[in-house]
Coordinates of C-alpha atoms and ligand atoms in Angstrom, one line a residue:
M230 CA 8.5 16.1 -27.4
S231 CA 9.3 12.4 -27.3
R232 CA 6.5 9.9 -26.9
I233 CA 5.6 8.7 -23.4
I234 CA 6.2 5.0 -22.8
G235 CA 4.3 2.9 -20.2
I236 CA 6.4 0.7 -17.9
D237 CA 5.2 -2.0 -15.6
L238 CA 8.3 -2.3 -13.3
G239 CA 7.5 -5.7 -11.8
T240 CA 8.9 -7.7 -9.0
T241 CA 9.7 -10.6 -11.2
N242 CA 9.2 -9.3 -14.8
S243 CA 9.0 -5.8 -16.3
C244 CA 7.3 -4.8 -19.4
V245 CA 7.3 -1.7 -21.7
C246 CA 4.5 -0.6 -23.9
I247 CA 3.6 2.3 -26.3
V248 CA 0.3 3.3 -27.9
E249 CA 0.5 3.1 -31.7
G250 CA -2.5 3.9 -33.9
G251 CA -4.7 4.1 -30.8
H252 CA -3.7 0.6 -29.6
P253 CA -1.2 -0.4 -26.9
V254 CA 1.7 -2.4 -28.4
I255 CA 4.1 -4.3 -26.1
I256 CA 7.7 -3.6 -27.1
P257 CA 9.9 -6.7 -27.3
N258 CA 13.4 -6.6 -25.8
D259 CA 16.6 -7.2 -27.7
T260 CA 16.1 -11.0 -27.5
G261 CA 12.5 -10.8 -28.7
E262 CA 10.9 -11.4 -25.3
R263 CA 7.7 -9.4 -24.4
A264 CA 8.7 -9.3 -20.7
T265 CA 12.2 -8.7 -19.3
P266 CA 13.0 -10.5 -16.0
S267 CA 13.6 -7.9 -13.3
V268 CA 17.0 -9.4 -12.5
V269 CA 20.4 -7.6 -12.5
A270 CA 23.8 -9.3 -12.3
F271 CA 27.3 -8.1 -12.0
T272 CA 29.8 -10.5 -13.6
Q273 CA 33.3 -11.1 -12.2
K274 CA 34.7 -9.4 -15.3
G275 CA 32.8 -6.2 -14.4
D276 CA 29.9 -6.5 -16.9
V277 CA 26.4 -5.6 -15.8
L278 CA 23.7 -8.0 -17.1
V279 CA 20.0 -7.2 -17.1
G280 CA 17.0 -9.5 -17.8
S281 CA 17.2 -13.0 -19.1
A282 CA 21.0 -13.0 -19.3
A283 CA 21.2 -12.1 -15.6
K284 CA 18.5 -14.6 -14.7
R285 CA 20.2 -17.5 -16.6
Q286 CA 23.4 -17.1 -14.7
Q287 CA 21.7 -16.6 -11.3
A288 CA 22.2 -20.2 -10.3
V289 CA 26.0 -20.0 -10.8
N290 CA 26.4 -16.4 -9.6
P291 CA 23.9 -16.1 -6.8
G292 CA 26.0 -13.7 -4.7
R293 CA 26.3 -11.1 -7.4
T294 CA 22.7 -11.4 -8.8
I295 CA 19.8 -9.3 -7.6
S296 CA 16.2 -10.3 -8.1
S297 CA 12.9 -9.1 -6.6
V298 CA 14.6 -5.7 -5.8
K299 CA 11.1 -4.1 -5.9
R300 CA 10.5 -5.6 -2.5
Q301 CA 13.3 -3.3 -1.2
M302 CA 12.1 -0.1 -2.8
G303 CA 11.9 2.7 -0.3
T304 CA 13.9 0.8 2.3
S305 CA 17.5 1.3 3.4
W306 CA 18.5 -1.9 1.6
S307 CA 21.8 -1.8 -0.3
M308 CA 24.3 -4.3 -1.6
K309 CA 28.0 -3.9 -2.0
I310 CA 29.4 -5.2 -5.2
D311 CA 33.1 -4.8 -5.5
D312 CA 33.8 -1.2 -4.5
K313 CA 30.3 0.2 -5.0
R314 CA 27.2 0.0 -2.7
W315 CA 24.0 -0.2 -4.8
T316 CA 20.6 1.0 -3.6
A317 CA 17.3 -0.5 -4.7
Q318 CA 16.6 2.7 -6.7
E319 CA 19.9 2.2 -8.6
I320 CA 19.3 -1.4 -9.3
S321 CA 15.8 -0.6 -10.5
A322 CA 17.2 2.2 -12.7
L323 CA 19.4 -0.4 -14.5
I324 CA 16.2 -2.3 -15.4
L325 CA 14.4 0.9 -16.4
R326 CA 17.4 2.0 -18.6
R327 CA 17.3 -1.4 -20.4
L328 CA 13.5 -1.0 -21.1
R329 CA 14.1 2.5 -22.3
Q330 CA 16.8 1.4 -24.7
D331 CA 14.6 -1.4 -26.0
A332 CA 11.9 1.2 -26.6
E333 CA 14.4 3.5 -28.4
T334 CA 15.5 0.7 -30.6
Y335 CA 11.9 -0.3 -31.4
L336 CA 10.7 3.3 -32.1
G337 CA 13.9 4.5 -33.7
E338 CA 13.9 7.7 -31.6
T339 CA 15.0 9.0 -28.2
V340 CA 12.7 8.3 -25.3
T341 CA 12.7 10.6 -22.3
D342 CA 9.3 10.4 -20.7
A343 CA 7.5 7.5 -19.0
V344 CA 4.5 6.5 -16.9
I345 CA 5.6 3.9 -14.3
T346 CA 3.2 1.6 -12.3
V347 CA 3.5 0.6 -8.7
P348 CA 1.5 -1.7 -6.5
A349 CA -1.6 0.0 -5.0
Y350 CA -0.1 -0.6 -1.5
F351 CA 3.1 1.3 -2.2
N352 CA 3.4 4.2 0.3
D353 CA 4.8 7.7 -0.6
I354 CA 8.4 6.7 0.0
Q355 CA 8.2 3.7 -2.2
R356 CA 6.5 5.8 -4.9
Q357 CA 9.2 8.4 -4.5
A358 CA 11.9 5.7 -4.8
T359 CA 10.3 4.5 -8.0
K360 CA 10.3 8.1 -9.4
D361 CA 14.0 8.4 -8.4
A362 CA 14.8 5.2 -10.1
G363 CA 13.2 6.6 -13.3
R364 CA 15.3 9.8 -12.9
I365 CA 18.5 7.8 -12.5
A366 CA 17.6 5.9 -15.7
G367 CA 17.3 9.3 -17.5
L368 CA 13.5 9.2 -17.6
N369 CA 11.2 12.1 -16.8
V370 CA 8.5 10.2 -14.8
R371 CA 5.3 11.9 -15.9
R372 CA 3.1 9.9 -13.6
I373 CA 3.2 7.1 -11.1
I374 CA 0.0 5.0 -11.3
N375 CA -1.3 2.1 -9.4
E376 CA -1.0 -1.3 -11.2
P377 CA -4.7 -2.3 -10.8
T378 CA -5.8 1.2 -11.9
S379 CA -3.6 0.7 -14.9
A380 CA -5.1 -2.8 -15.6
A381 CA -8.6 -1.3 -15.4
L382 CA -7.5 1.4 -17.8
A383 CA -6.4 -1.2 -20.3
Y384 CA -9.7 -3.0 -20.0
G385 CA -11.6 0.3 -19.9
L386 CA -10.4 0.9 -23.4
N387 CA -12.2 -2.1 -24.8
N388 CA -15.2 -1.9 -22.6
G389 CA -17.1 1.3 -21.8
T390 CA -19.9 -0.2 -19.8
P391 CA -20.2 1.5 -16.4
Q392 CA -19.6 -1.1 -13.7
K393 CA -17.7 -2.0 -10.6
I394 CA -15.0 -4.5 -11.1
M395 CA -12.4 -6.3 -9.0
V396 CA -8.8 -6.5 -10.1
Y397 CA -7.1 -9.5 -8.5
D398 CA -3.4 -9.1 -9.2
L399 CA -1.1 -12.0 -8.1
G400 CA 2.3 -11.4 -9.6
G401 CA 5.8 -12.6 -8.7
G402 CA 6.2 -10.8 -5.3
T403 CA 3.0 -8.9 -4.4
F404 CA -0.7 -9.4 -4.2
D405 CA -3.1 -6.5 -4.7
V406 CA -6.8 -6.6 -4.8
S407 CA -8.7 -3.5 -5.8
I408 CA -12.3 -2.6 -6.3
I409 CA -12.7 -0.2 -9.2
E410 CA -15.5 1.7 -10.6
I411 CA -15.5 2.2 -14.4
G412 CA -17.8 5.0 -15.3
E413 CA -18.3 7.4 -18.2
G414 CA -14.7 8.5 -18.8
V415 CA -13.8 7.9 -15.2
I416 CA -11.9 5.0 -13.6
E417 CA -12.1 5.3 -9.8
V418 CA -10.4 3.0 -7.3
L419 CA -13.0 2.5 -4.5
A420 CA -10.8 0.4 -2.3
T421 CA -7.6 -1.5 -2.2
S422 CA -6.1 -4.2 -0.1
G423 CA -3.3 -6.8 -0.5
D424 CA -0.2 -8.4 0.8
N425 CA 3.1 -7.0 -0.2
H426 CA 4.8 -10.3 0.6
L427 CA 2.8 -12.8 -1.3
G428 CA 3.4 -13.9 -4.9
G429 CA 4.7 -16.5 -7.3
D430 CA 8.1 -16.4 -5.6
D431 CA 6.5 -18.0 -2.5
F432 CA 5.0 -20.7 -4.7
D433 CA 8.4 -21.4 -6.2
E434 CA 9.9 -21.6 -2.6
R435 CA 7.3 -24.2 -1.6
V436 CA 8.1 -26.4 -4.7
M437 CA 11.8 -25.9 -4.2
N438 CA 11.7 -27.0 -0.6
H439 CA 9.6 -30.0 -1.5
L440 CA 12.2 -31.0 -4.2
L441 CA 15.1 -30.4 -1.9
D442 CA 13.5 -32.5 0.9
T443 CA 12.5 -35.3 -1.4
F444 CA 16.0 -35.4 -2.9
Q445 CA 17.6 -35.4 0.5
R446 CA 15.3 -38.2 1.7
E447 CA 16.1 -40.3 -1.4
S448 CA 19.8 -39.6 -1.8
H449 CA 20.9 -38.3 1.7
I450 CA 22.5 -35.3 0.0
D451 CA 21.6 -31.8 1.4
L452 CA 21.7 -29.5 -1.7
R453 CA 20.9 -26.5 0.6
R454 CA 24.7 -26.3 1.3
D455 CA 25.4 -25.7 -2.4
P456 CA 24.0 -22.3 -3.5
A457 CA 24.6 -23.0 -7.2
A458 CA 22.6 -26.3 -7.0
T459 CA 19.9 -24.6 -4.9
G460 CA 19.6 -21.9 -7.6
R461 CA 19.1 -24.6 -10.3
V462 CA 16.5 -26.3 -8.2
R463 CA 14.7 -22.9 -7.8
E464 CA 14.7 -22.4 -11.5
A465 CA 13.4 -25.9 -12.1
A466 CA 10.7 -25.4 -9.4
E467 CA 9.4 -22.3 -11.2
Q468 CA 9.4 -24.1 -14.5
A469 CA 7.5 -27.1 -13.0
K470 CA 5.0 -24.6 -11.4
K471 CA 4.3 -23.0 -14.8
E472 CA 3.9 -26.4 -16.5
L473 CA 1.4 -27.4 -13.9
S474 CA -0.9 -24.6 -14.9
G475 CA -1.4 -26.4 -18.1
S476 CA -0.8 -30.1 -17.3
E477 CA -1.5 -32.5 -14.4
I478 CA 2.1 -33.6 -14.0
A479 CA 5.6 -32.0 -14.4
Q480 CA 9.0 -33.7 -14.6
I481 CA 12.0 -32.2 -12.9
S482 CA 15.2 -33.3 -14.4
L483 CA 18.5 -31.8 -13.2
P484 CA 21.5 -33.8 -14.3
F485 CA 24.8 -33.6 -12.4
I486 CA 23.2 -31.7 -9.5
A487 CA 25.6 -33.2 -7.0
Q488 CA 28.5 -35.7 -6.6
R489 CA 29.0 -38.7 -4.3
D490 CA 32.3 -40.5 -4.0
G491 CA 33.4 -38.7 -7.2
Q492 CA 30.3 -40.0 -9.1
P493 CA 27.6 -37.6 -10.5
V494 CA 24.2 -37.7 -8.9
H495 CA 21.1 -36.5 -10.9
M496 CA 17.7 -35.2 -9.7
E497 CA 14.9 -37.0 -11.5
L498 CA 11.6 -36.2 -9.8
S499 CA 8.0 -35.6 -10.8
L500 CA 5.3 -33.4 -9.3
T501 CA 1.6 -33.7 -9.7
R502 CA -0.8 -30.8 -9.7
A503 CA -2.6 -32.3 -6.8
K504 CA 0.7 -32.3 -4.7
F505 CA 1.4 -28.7 -5.9
D506 CA -2.0 -27.6 -4.8
Q507 CA -1.5 -29.3 -1.4
L508 CA 1.9 -27.6 -1.0
T509 CA 0.5 -24.1 -1.8
A510 CA -3.1 -24.3 -0.5
D511 CA -2.4 -21.9 2.4
L512 CA -0.8 -19.3 0.0
V513 CA -3.9 -19.4 -2.2
E514 CA -6.1 -19.1 0.9
R515 CA -4.1 -16.1 2.1
T516 CA -5.6 -14.1 -0.8
A517 CA -9.1 -14.4 0.6
V518 CA -8.8 -12.0 3.5
P519 CA -7.6 -9.0 1.3
V520 CA -10.5 -9.8 -1.1
R521 CA -13.0 -9.6 1.6
N522 CA -11.5 -6.5 3.1
A523 CA -11.5 -4.7 -0.2
L524 CA -15.1 -5.6 -0.8
R525 CA -16.0 -4.4 2.7
D526 CA -14.1 -1.1 2.3
A527 CA -15.9 -0.5 -1.0
G528 CA -19.2 -1.3 0.7
I529 CA -20.3 -3.8 -1.9
S530 CA -21.0 -7.5 -2.0
P531 CA -19.5 -9.9 -4.6
S532 CA -22.8 -10.0 -6.5
Q533 CA -22.5 -6.3 -7.3
L534 CA -19.2 -6.9 -9.2
G535 CA -19.7 -6.6 -12.9
R536 CA -16.4 -8.3 -13.7
V537 CA -13.3 -9.7 -12.1
L538 CA -10.0 -9.1 -13.9
L539 CA -7.0 -11.4 -13.4
V540 CA -3.6 -9.7 -13.5
G541 CA -0.1 -11.1 -12.9
G542 CA 1.4 -14.3 -14.1
S543 CA 0.5 -16.3 -11.0
T544 CA -3.2 -16.0 -11.8
R545 CA -2.6 -18.7 -14.4
I546 CA -2.5 -21.2 -11.5
P547 CA -5.7 -23.2 -11.8
A548 CA -6.2 -23.3 -7.9
V549 CA -5.9 -19.5 -7.8
Q550 CA -8.6 -19.1 -10.5
A551 CA -10.8 -21.6 -8.6
K552 CA -10.3 -19.5 -5.4
V553 CA -11.3 -16.3 -7.3
R554 CA -14.4 -18.1 -8.6
Q555 CA -15.3 -19.3 -5.1
L556 CA -14.8 -15.9 -3.5
T557 CA -16.6 -13.8 -6.1
G558 CA -19.1 -16.3 -7.6
K559 CA -17.8 -15.0 -11.0
E560 CA -15.9 -16.4 -13.9
P561 CA -12.8 -14.1 -14.0
S562 CA -11.8 -12.3 -17.2
R563 CA -8.5 -12.9 -18.9
S564 CA -9.1 -11.4 -22.3
I565 CA -6.0 -9.2 -21.9
N566 CA -2.8 -11.1 -21.2
P567 CA -2.4 -11.0 -17.4
D568 CA 1.3 -10.3 -17.7
E569 CA 0.9 -7.4 -20.1
C570 CA -2.3 -5.5 -19.2
V571 CA -0.6 -3.3 -16.5
A572 CA 2.0 -2.1 -19.0
Q573 CA -0.8 -1.5 -21.5
G574 CA -2.7 0.7 -19.1
A575 CA 0.5 2.7 -18.4
A576 CA 1.0 3.3 -22.1
V577 CA -2.6 4.4 -22.4
Q578 CA -2.1 6.8 -19.5
G579 CA 1.0 8.1 -21.2
D580 CA -0.9 8.7 -24.4
I581 CA -3.6 10.6 -22.5
L582 CA -1.0 12.8 -20.9
Q583 CA 0.3 13.5 -24.3
G584 CA -3.1 14.5 -25.4
S585 CA -3.3 11.9 -28.2
R586 CA -5.9 12.7 -30.7
E587 CA -7.0 9.1 -31.0
L588 CA -7.8 8.7 -27.4
A589 CA -9.2 12.3 -26.9
A590 CA -11.8 11.3 -29.4
K591 CA -13.0 8.6 -27.0
G592 CA -13.0 11.1 -24.1
D593 CA -10.3 11.7 -21.5
I594 CA -10.0 9.1 -18.8
L595 CA -9.6 10.5 -15.4
L596 CA -7.6 8.4 -12.9
L597 CA -8.6 8.5 -9.3
D598 CA -6.4 6.6 -6.9
V599 CA -6.8 6.3 -3.1
T600 CA -5.0 6.8 0.2
P601 CA -4.0 3.6 1.9
L602 CA -4.6 4.9 5.5
S603 CA -6.5 7.7 7.2
L604 CA -4.7 10.9 7.9
S605 CA -5.4 13.0 11.1
I606 CA -4.0 15.7 13.3
E607 CA -3.8 15.5 17.1
T608 CA -6.3 17.5 19.0
V609 CA -7.3 18.1 22.7
G610 CA -7.1 15.0 24.9
G611 CA -4.7 13.2 22.5
V612 CA -7.5 12.5 20.1
A613 CA -6.7 11.8 16.4
T614 CA -9.1 14.0 14.5
R615 CA -9.4 12.7 11.0
L616 CA -9.2 14.9 8.0
V617 CA -8.7 12.3 5.3
E618 CA -10.4 8.9 5.4
R619 CA -8.6 5.7 4.4
N620 CA -9.3 4.9 0.7
A621 CA -10.2 8.5 0.0
R622 CA -9.8 9.4 -3.6
L623 CA -6.7 11.3 -4.9
P624 CA -5.9 14.1 -5.5
I625 CA -7.2 15.5 -2.3
H626 CA -7.6 19.1 -1.0
H627 CA -9.3 19.2 2.4
S628 CA -9.5 22.0 4.9
Q629 CA -10.9 22.2 8.4
I630 CA -10.9 25.0 10.9
F631 CA -9.4 24.4 14.4
S632 CA -8.8 26.8 17.2
T633 CA -6.7 27.3 20.4
T634 CA -7.4 25.7 23.8
A635 CA -5.7 28.3 26.1
P636 CA -6.2 32.0 26.4
F637 CA -3.7 34.2 24.5
Q638 CA -2.1 31.1 22.9
R639 CA 0.4 32.4 20.3
A640 CA 1.4 29.1 18.7
V641 CA -0.1 25.7 17.9
E642 CA 1.6 22.5 17.1
I643 CA 0.2 20.6 14.1
H644 CA 1.0 16.9 14.6
V645 CA 0.2 14.8 11.5
L646 CA -0.7 11.2 12.0
Q647 CA -1.3 8.2 9.7
G648 CA -3.5 5.3 10.8
E649 CA -6.9 4.0 11.8
R650 CA -6.8 4.3 15.6
P651 CA -8.9 7.0 17.3
M652 CA -6.1 8.1 19.8
A653 CA -3.1 10.0 18.5
R654 CA -0.6 7.9 20.4
D655 CA -1.7 4.7 18.7
N656 CA -1.1 6.0 15.2
K657 CA 2.1 6.6 13.3
S658 CA 3.5 10.2 13.7
I659 CA 4.5 11.3 10.2
G660 CA 5.3 14.9 10.8
R661 CA 4.9 17.9 13.0
F662 CA 5.3 21.7 12.8
R663 CA 4.5 24.8 14.7
L664 CA 2.4 27.6 13.5
T665 CA 3.5 30.8 15.4
G666 CA 2.4 34.4 15.4
I667 CA -1.3 33.7 16.1
E668 CA -3.1 36.8 17.2
R669 CA -3.6 37.1 21.0
A670 CA -7.2 36.1 21.7
M671 CA -9.4 34.1 24.1
A672 CA -9.3 30.3 23.8
G673 CA -11.4 29.1 20.9
V674 CA -11.4 32.5 19.1
P675 CA -8.6 32.2 16.5
Q676 CA -9.5 30.4 13.3
I677 CA -6.7 28.1 12.2
E678 CA -7.3 26.5 8.9
V679 CA -5.5 23.2 8.5
T680 CA -5.3 21.9 4.9
F681 CA -4.2 18.5 3.6
D682 CA -3.2 18.4 0.0
I683 CA -2.3 15.0 -1.6
D684 CA -1.3 15.1 -5.2
A685 CA -2.0 12.5 -7.9
N686 CA 1.2 10.7 -6.9
G687 CA 0.2 10.4 -3.3
I688 CA 2.7 13.1 -2.0
L689 CA 1.2 14.8 1.1
T690 CA 1.6 18.5 2.0
V691 CA 0.0 19.8 5.3
S692 CA -0.4 23.5 5.9
A693 CA -1.9 25.7 8.6
Q694 CA -3.0 29.3 8.4
D695 CA -4.2 31.8 11.0
K696 CA -7.2 33.3 9.1
K697 CA -6.9 36.6 11.0
T698 CA -3.2 37.3 10.6
G699 CA -2.7 35.3 7.4
K700 CA 0.4 33.7 9.0
A701 CA 1.0 30.3 7.4
Q702 CA 3.3 27.3 7.8
S703 CA 3.4 24.0 6.0
I704 CA 5.3 20.8 5.6
T705 CA 5.7 18.2 2.9
I706 CA 6.1 14.9 4.7
T707 CA 9.8 13.9 4.6
A708 CA 10.9 10.4 3.6
S709 CA 12.2 9.3 7.0
D710 CA 8.9 10.0 8.7
K711 CA 6.7 7.9 6.4
M712 CA 5.3 4.5 7.2
S713 CA 6.7 1.3 5.7
E714 CA 4.4 -1.1 3.9
D715 CA 4.6 -3.5 6.8
E716 CA 3.7 -0.6 9.2
I717 CA 0.7 0.2 7.1
Q718 CA -0.5 -3.5 7.2
Q719 CA 0.2 -3.6 10.9
A720 CA -1.8 -0.4 11.4
I721 CA -4.8 -1.8 9.6
R722 CA -4.6 -5.1 11.6
D723 CA -4.2 -3.2 14.9
A724 CA -7.2 -1.0 14.1
E725 CA -9.4 -4.1 13.6
L726 CA -8.0 -5.8 16.6
F727 CA -8.4 -2.8 18.9
A728 CA -11.6 -1.5 17.5
G729 CA -13.6 -2.3 20.7
Q730 CA -11.0 -1.1 23.1
D731 CA -10.4 2.1 21.1
S732 CA -14.0 3.1 21.1
L733 CA -14.2 2.6 24.9
Y734 CA -11.1 4.8 25.3
K735 CA -12.5 7.4 23.0
D736 CA -15.9 7.4 24.6
G737 CA -14.4 7.6 28.1
M738 CA -12.1 10.5 27.0
A739 CA -15.0 12.3 25.5
A740 CA -17.1 12.0 28.6
V741 CA -14.3 13.2 30.9
N742 CA -13.7 16.2 28.6
D743 CA -17.4 17.0 28.5
A744 CA -17.6 16.8 32.3
R745 CA -14.6 19.1 32.9
T746 CA -15.9 21.6 30.4
L747 CA -19.4 21.6 32.0
V748 CA -18.1 22.0 35.6
S749 CA -15.9 25.0 34.7
R750 CA -18.7 26.6 32.6
V751 CA -21.3 26.2 35.5
E752 CA -18.8 27.3 38.2
A753 CA -18.0 30.5 36.1
A754 CA -21.8 31.1 35.7
L755 CA -22.4 30.7 39.4
K756 CA -19.8 33.2 40.2
Q757 CA -21.0 35.7 37.6
Q758 CA -24.7 35.4 38.3
G759 CA -24.3 34.9 42.1
K760 CA -27.3 36.3 43.9
A761 CA -29.6 36.3 40.8
I762 CA -29.9 32.5 41.2
D763 CA -32.6 31.0 43.3
K764 CA -31.2 29.5 46.5
A765 CA -32.7 26.1 46.2
Q766 CA -31.4 25.8 42.6
K767 CA -27.9 27.0 43.7
R768 CA -27.9 24.2 46.4
Q769 CA -29.0 21.6 43.8
I770 CA -26.3 22.8 41.3
K771 CA -23.6 22.7 44.0
S772 CA -24.6 19.2 45.0
D773 CA -24.6 18.1 41.3
I774 CA -21.2 19.6 40.8
A775 CA -19.9 17.8 43.9
A776 CA -21.4 14.5 42.7
L777 CA -19.9 15.0 39.2
N778 CA -16.5 15.8 40.6
K779 CA -16.6 12.7 42.8
V780 CA -17.4 10.5 39.8
L781 CA -14.7 12.4 37.7
F782 CA -12.1 11.8 40.4
R783 CA -12.5 8.0 40.1
C784 CA -12.4 8.1 36.2
R785 CA -9.1 7.2 34.5
P786 CA -9.5 7.4 30.7
G787 CA -8.2 4.1 29.3
K788 CA -9.3 2.2 32.4
M789 CA -13.1 3.0 32.2
N790 CA -15.6 0.3 31.3
E791 CA -19.0 0.9 29.8
S792 CA -20.7 1.3 33.2
D793 CA -18.1 3.8 34.4
I794 CA -18.9 5.9 31.2
A795 CA -22.6 5.5 31.8
G796 CA -22.2 6.7 35.4
L797 CA -20.3 9.8 34.3
R798 CA -22.8 10.6 31.6
D799 CA -25.6 10.3 34.2
A800 CA -23.8 12.8 36.5
I801 CA -23.3 15.1 33.5
A802 CA -27.0 14.9 32.6
R803 CA -28.0 15.8 36.2
L804 CA -25.8 18.9 36.3
E805 CA -26.9 19.9 32.8
A806 CA -30.6 19.7 34.0
S807 CA -30.1 21.7 37.2
S808 CA -28.0 24.4 35.4
A809 CA -30.0 24.5 32.2
N810 CA -31.1 28.2 32.6
L811 CA -27.7 29.6 33.6
Ligands
AMP196 P1 4.3 -11.0 -13.1 O1 4.9 -10.3 -11.9 O2 3.0 -10.6 -13.4 O3 5.2 -11.0 -14.3 O4 4.2 -12.5 -12.6 C1 5.3 -13.3 -12.6 C2 5.0 -14.5 -11.8 O5 4.1 -15.3 -12.5 C3 6.2 -15.4 -11.5 O6 6.2 -15.9 -10.2 C4 6.0 -16.5 -12.5 O7 6.6 -17.7 -12.1 C5 4.5 -16.6 -12.5 N1 4.0 -17.2 -13.7 C6 4.2 -16.9 -15.0 N2 3.6 -17.8 -15.8 C7 3.0 -18.7 -15.0 C8 2.2 -19.8 -15.3 N3 1.9 -20.3 -16.5 N4 1.7 -20.5 -14.2 C9 2.0 -20.1 -12.9 N5 2.7 -19.1 -12.6 C10 3.2 -18.3 -13.7

């Protein structure tokens, strides 16, 4: 069996690593670089360029160069180049194939197996798309793991002290923050949060716009009309940004950037770190909310963090480091290169899967990832009954018994939902199926076991079984039904926004259901026990039923306020009291 390589398939750069002699070793590419730009280009001559060669010609060939394709993983994005339409998986596969070839050259043997990392916020479709990209590149993807988990694994190798840590990962295109618990041989993700559309590219954009505006003000030339010139400015903006991580001022020098009256015009500008900080302050600030959310979801305060790990090239920006210090009150760790530690962790995971003797001696490390949103099924009254909580640890096997609501009901519909809202209609419907052949019985008698299974890669299978007849049915959630990253983020924001409103709706709905159940139960008992009931009590019960029905008639779930619910609960309590002995 070939050795398992670890791949960090990044938005901006990708990196490949292998464990040798018990230590992760970054594999350089054919030009000696330790990271390969995640850029693919198609030349007019029909060649395909990957990495630095593609990035270098991006400015002069922007229409046939693809960068940041990771942002499109799991979407319907595609790009037509000549006669072929390329999907995000196929473009990613070109990058993966290059990394695989680099590993083969370095190791001098065929490589077939890999562990690939994805942002913690990737949903099932995006994970599946990454797996598909691996397959297209001729790789057997042994495991998809979360980037912050991978980083923690890389650090966990060097540091066995049990503790809770934060991984703050600001890369080229995505921001992830995760709270992770490192225990004895276990690394568990307690909570994750982030922003799938925030990263170094946004910082480049701010600098680029500043340079273009300044240039236009000074020279009255609008470079935005010239894609090749804009591409050069973007490259220079990124370079200036990187320089400003180490110095207070950066020079931007782009000779022959334009022409006026047949004469060349050059861009000669400078940018101070203070100006850069001012241009990007809101981007840095945007990382604060996910940090607070992750801490809240993990149920810990910053003072309980043992360490804060910085991952991703953009954490080299001094203002970002200052923000992390301010948010956590800790000096962040950077002892493993922030661009490389994700790939290192993936290689370590690969080595564990291979059952390496060196690592086995240190004890197996179990990876526990989490679900990004809660999973529920729809039950009576349109309520979303939760089976799996958001941030629950993977893999998951959870069963719960449900029943029928009508007499002699032969089928039930299992409607699977993803989201944080209490009512089914406010969550995302991700799948539904019918379980038929349930044994004829009174309502509430059949025992239907609903099971949610989520594997280590986050792929969900829901099954339902009638315990009496053994009849079972299941679905594995299909791609078209899954939520996009933006939908996940929106669902979390909605849940926070509507929290008050939702709980009123849910309480109102519950009170109405309770009232209806009580009235029908008491009416049935009155009929059944008839004369056996004391006349005065019967009068009281009938009057309480009438009063409750009157209140019920006025109640519209969704339009009830707190006092309406309290009034209904009072009427329920009165009928419960008068009918207590029935
Ligand atoms: P990654 O996805 O981790 O490879 O991060 C790539 C991002 O980090 C890109 O946006 C780079 O421009 C950015 N980056 C790399 N080095 C630096 C640096 N020294 N200062 C600021 N940003 C950097």
